[in-house]
Coordinates of C-alpha atoms in Angstrom, one line a residue:
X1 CA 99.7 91.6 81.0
X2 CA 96.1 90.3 82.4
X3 CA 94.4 89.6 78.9
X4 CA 91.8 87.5 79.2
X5 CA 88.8 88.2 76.8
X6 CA 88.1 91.5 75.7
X7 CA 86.1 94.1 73.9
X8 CA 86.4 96.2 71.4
X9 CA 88.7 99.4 72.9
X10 CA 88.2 103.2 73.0
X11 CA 89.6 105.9 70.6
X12 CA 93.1 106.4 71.8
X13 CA 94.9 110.0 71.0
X14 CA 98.3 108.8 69.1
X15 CA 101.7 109.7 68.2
X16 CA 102.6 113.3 68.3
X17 CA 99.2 114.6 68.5
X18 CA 98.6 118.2 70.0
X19 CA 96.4 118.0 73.0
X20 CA 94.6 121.5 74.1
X21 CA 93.5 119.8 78.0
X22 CA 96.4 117.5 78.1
X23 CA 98.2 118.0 81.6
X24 CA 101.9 119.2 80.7
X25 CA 103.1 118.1 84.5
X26 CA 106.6 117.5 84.7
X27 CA 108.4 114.7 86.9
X28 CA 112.0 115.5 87.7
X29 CA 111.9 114.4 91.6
X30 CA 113.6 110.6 91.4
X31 CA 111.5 109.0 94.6
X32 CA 112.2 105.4 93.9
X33 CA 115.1 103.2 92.3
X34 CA 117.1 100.1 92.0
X35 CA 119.7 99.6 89.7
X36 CA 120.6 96.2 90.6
X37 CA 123.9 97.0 91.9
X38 CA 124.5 94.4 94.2
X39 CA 124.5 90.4 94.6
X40 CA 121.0 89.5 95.1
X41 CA 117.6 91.2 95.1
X42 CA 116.8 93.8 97.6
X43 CA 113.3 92.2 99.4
X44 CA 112.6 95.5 100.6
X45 CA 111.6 96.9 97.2
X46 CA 110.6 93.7 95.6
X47 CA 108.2 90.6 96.1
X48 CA 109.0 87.6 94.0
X49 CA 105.8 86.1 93.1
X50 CA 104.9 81.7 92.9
X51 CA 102.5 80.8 91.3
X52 CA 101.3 77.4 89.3
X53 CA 98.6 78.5 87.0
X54 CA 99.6 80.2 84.6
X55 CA 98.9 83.7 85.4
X56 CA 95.2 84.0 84.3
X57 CA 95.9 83.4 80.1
X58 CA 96.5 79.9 80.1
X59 CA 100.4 80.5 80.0
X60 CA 102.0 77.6 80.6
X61 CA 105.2 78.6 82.6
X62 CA 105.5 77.6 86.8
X63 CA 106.7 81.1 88.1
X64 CA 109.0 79.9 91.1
X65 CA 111.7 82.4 93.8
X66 CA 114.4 80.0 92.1
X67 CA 117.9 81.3 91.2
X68 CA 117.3 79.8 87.9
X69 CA 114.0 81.9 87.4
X70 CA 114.9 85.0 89.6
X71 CA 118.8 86.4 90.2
X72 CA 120.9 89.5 90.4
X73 CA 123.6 88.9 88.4
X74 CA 126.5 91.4 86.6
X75 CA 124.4 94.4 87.3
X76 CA 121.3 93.0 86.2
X77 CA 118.1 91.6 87.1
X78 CA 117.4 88.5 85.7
X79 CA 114.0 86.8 85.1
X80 CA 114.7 83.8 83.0
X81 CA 112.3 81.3 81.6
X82 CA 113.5 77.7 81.1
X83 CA 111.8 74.6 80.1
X84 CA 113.1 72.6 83.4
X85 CA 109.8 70.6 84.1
X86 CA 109.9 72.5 87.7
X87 CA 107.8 72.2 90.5
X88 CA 106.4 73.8 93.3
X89 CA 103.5 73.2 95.8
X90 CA 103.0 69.2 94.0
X91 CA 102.8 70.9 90.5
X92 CA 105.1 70.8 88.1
X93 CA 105.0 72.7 84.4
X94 CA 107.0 72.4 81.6
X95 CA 108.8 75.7 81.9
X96 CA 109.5 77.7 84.5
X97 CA 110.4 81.7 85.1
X98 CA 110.1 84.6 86.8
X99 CA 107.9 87.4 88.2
X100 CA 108.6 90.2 90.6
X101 CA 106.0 92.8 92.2
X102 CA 106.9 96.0 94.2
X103 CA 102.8 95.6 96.3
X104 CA 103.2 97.5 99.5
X105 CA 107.2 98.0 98.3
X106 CA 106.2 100.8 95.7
X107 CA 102.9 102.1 94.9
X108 CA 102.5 105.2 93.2
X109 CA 100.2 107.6 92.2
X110 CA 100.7 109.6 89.4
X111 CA 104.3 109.7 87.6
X112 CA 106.8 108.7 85.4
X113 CA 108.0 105.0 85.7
X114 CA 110.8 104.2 83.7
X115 CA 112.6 100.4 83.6
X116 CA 115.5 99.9 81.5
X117 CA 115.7 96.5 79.9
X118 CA 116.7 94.1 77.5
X119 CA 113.9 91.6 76.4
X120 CA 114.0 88.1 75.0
X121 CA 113.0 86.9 71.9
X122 CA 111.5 83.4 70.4
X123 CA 108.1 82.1 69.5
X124 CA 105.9 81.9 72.6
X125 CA 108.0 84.1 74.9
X126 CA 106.3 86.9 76.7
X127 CA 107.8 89.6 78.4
X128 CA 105.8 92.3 80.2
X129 CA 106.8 95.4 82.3
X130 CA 103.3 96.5 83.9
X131 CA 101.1 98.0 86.6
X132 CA 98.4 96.5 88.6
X133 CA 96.3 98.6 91.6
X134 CA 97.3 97.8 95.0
X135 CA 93.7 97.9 96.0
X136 CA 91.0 97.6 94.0
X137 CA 88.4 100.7 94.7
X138 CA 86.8 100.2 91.6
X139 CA 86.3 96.2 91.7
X140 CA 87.4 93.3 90.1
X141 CA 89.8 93.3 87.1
X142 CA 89.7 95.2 84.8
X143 CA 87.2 97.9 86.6
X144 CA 90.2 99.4 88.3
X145 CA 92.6 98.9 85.8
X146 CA 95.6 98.1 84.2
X147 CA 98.5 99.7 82.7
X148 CA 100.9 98.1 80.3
X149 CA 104.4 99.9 79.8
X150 CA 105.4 97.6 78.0
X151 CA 104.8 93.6 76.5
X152 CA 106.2 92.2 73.3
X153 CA 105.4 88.6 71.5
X154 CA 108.8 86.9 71.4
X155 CA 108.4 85.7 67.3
X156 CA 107.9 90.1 67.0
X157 CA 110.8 90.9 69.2
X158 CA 111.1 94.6 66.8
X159 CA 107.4 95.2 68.0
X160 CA 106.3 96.2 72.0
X161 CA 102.5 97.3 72.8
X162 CA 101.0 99.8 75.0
X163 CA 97.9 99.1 76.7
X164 CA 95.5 100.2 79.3
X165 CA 93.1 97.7 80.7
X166 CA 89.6 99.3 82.0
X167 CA 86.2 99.6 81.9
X168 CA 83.9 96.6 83.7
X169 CA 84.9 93.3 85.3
X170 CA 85.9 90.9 83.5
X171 CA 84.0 89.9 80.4
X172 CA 83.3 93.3 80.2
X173 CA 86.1 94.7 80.1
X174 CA 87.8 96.7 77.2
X175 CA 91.2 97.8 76.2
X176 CA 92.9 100.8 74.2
X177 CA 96.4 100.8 72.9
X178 CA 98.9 100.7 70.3
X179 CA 102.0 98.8 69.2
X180 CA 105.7 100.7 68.0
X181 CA 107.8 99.2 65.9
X182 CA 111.6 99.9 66.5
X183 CA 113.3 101.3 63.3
X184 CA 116.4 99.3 63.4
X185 CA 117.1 95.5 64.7
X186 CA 115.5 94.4 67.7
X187 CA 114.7 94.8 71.4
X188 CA 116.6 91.6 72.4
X189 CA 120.1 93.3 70.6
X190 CA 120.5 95.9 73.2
X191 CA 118.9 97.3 76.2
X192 CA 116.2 99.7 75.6
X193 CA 114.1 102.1 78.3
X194 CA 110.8 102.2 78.3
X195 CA 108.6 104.4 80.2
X196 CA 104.9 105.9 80.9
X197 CA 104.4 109.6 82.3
X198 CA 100.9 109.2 84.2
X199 CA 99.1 112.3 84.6
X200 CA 95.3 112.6 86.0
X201 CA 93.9 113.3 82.6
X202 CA 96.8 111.6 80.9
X203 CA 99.0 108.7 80.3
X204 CA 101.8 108.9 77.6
X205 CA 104.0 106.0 76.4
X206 CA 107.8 106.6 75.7
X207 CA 110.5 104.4 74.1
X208 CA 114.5 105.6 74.6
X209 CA 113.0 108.9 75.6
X210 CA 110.8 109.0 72.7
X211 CA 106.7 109.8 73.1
X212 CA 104.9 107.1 71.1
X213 CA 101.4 107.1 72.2
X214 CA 99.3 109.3 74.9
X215 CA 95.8 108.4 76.1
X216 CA 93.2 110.7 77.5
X217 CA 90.1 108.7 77.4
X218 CA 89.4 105.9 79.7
X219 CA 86.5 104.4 81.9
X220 CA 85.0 102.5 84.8
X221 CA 82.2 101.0 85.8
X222 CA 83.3 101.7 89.7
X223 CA 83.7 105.2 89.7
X224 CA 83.3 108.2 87.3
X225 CA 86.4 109.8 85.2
X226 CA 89.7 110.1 86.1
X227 CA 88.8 106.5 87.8
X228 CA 90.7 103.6 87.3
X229 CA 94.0 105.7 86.7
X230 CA 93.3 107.5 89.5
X231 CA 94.4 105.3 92.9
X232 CA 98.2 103.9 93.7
X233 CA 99.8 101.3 91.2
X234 CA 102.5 99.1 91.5
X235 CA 105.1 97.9 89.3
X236 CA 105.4 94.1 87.8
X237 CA 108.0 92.9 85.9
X238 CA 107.7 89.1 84.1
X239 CA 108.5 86.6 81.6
X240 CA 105.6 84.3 80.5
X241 CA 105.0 81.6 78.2
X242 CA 103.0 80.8 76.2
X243 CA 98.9 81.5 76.0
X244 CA 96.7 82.8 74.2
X245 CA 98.2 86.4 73.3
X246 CA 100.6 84.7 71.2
X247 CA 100.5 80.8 70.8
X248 CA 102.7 78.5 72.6
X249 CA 106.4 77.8 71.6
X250 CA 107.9 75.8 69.0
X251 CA 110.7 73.8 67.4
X252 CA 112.5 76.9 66.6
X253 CA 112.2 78.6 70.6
X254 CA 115.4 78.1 72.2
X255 CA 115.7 77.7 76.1
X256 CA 116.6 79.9 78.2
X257 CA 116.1 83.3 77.7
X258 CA 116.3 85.9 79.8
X259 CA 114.8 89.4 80.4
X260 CA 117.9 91.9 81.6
X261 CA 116.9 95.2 83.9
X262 CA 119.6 97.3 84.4
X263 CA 117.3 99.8 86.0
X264 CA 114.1 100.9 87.2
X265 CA 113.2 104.5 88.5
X266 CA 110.1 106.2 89.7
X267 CA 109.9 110.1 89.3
X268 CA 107.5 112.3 90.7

């Protein structure tokens, strides 16, 4: 979800590929979840995150704790982005939304991370389901990394990327990654589950149970291989909009949308 500038990425090892030193660990042990069941969010699994500016890629939502932005609702999270002209700490933005962490709620190491969701669609909406390090040993972003489950650009809403952030600290940082393409409609017609198994050696993308990319080659300039992917992650789940990644929205952009979760789960 951090973009910022970067350079040109690493081979990646894609689709199907047979992988003689991949790590064929397993992860049937269900350690963390939240399926939302109840009438608001459970603050002992999740932070909800305010912030003014824009979240580092000159986005151009206000991310406020609102029950506009932020709700639990039918089963459901909902992070909802509006153009509301909200405002928090004497700023105020156009539109606003939503953001929720799990930092010092959930932080893993090693796994498979699975959210179930339904995304939004429109020109300039940005959705991301992502993983940040709770501390970084390696320094500053991206030198101890970043791992993208899933993000999507609202005007491809039949298109969701991949992406690990590594390497040095910002400008010198690099990413590796791929995009899938869903056969059929959309992913804001129905819900959808995406997920990453995260091995030491390893890290594999998969759609509705489906492996669509696996990467085996990363780097930093903090600490020699395995490192980034190496140290306790934690889970962030967000609608932007706007920025650079994909333009800012448009006549056509209807207000609001919403990203659904029905669930999330951590195995180990």
């Amino acid at each position: 979800m951090i973009r910022l500038a970067v350079a040109v990425g690493m081979a990646i090892t894609m689709f199907g590929c047979s992988f003689r030193h991949a790590n064929a660990q397993t992860f049937d042990r269900l350690v963390w979840q939240d399926d939302f069941s109840g009438d608001s969010l459970d603050y002992s699994k999740w932070e909800v995150e305010v912030n003014a500016f824009g979240g580092g890629n000159h986005e151009l939502q206000i991310y406020t704790d609102r029950p506009e932005n932020v709700r639990v609702e039918d089963g459901c999270l909902v992070l909802e982005a509006r153009r509301d002209n909200a405002a928090i700490s004497g700023t105020s933005r156009e539109y606003s939304s939503g953001r929720v962490r799990t930092k010092h709620r959930g932080d893993w190491k090693y796994g498979r991370i699975e959210v179930r969701a339904k995304l939004p669609q429109g020109q300039g909406i940005w959705p991301a389901i992502w993983m940040l390090p709770t501390k970084d040993e390696y320094g500053g972003w991206a030198a101890s990394g970043e791992i993208d489950i899933m993000e999507m650009r609202g005007q491809q809403p039949n298109v969701v990327l991949g992406t690990l952030h590594h390497g040095a600290p910002w400008p010198n940082n690099i990413h590796t990654g791929d995009e899938y393409t869903l056969e059929q409609g959309t992913f804001a017609d129905d819900f959808h589950t995406f997920a990453v198994n995260w091995r030491a050696n390893e890290i594999e993308w998969l759609i509705d149970g489906k492996s669509v990319q696996k990467q085996t080659r990363w780097e930093s300039s903090g600490g020699k291989y395995p490192a980034p992917f190496d140290q306790p992650f934690h889970l962030l789940m967000n609608v932007a909009v706007g920025g650079g990644f994909l333009g800012p929205p448009d006549a056509t952009t209807e207000f609001p949308v919403q990203m659904l979760v029905d669930s999330v789960k951590i195995y180990q």
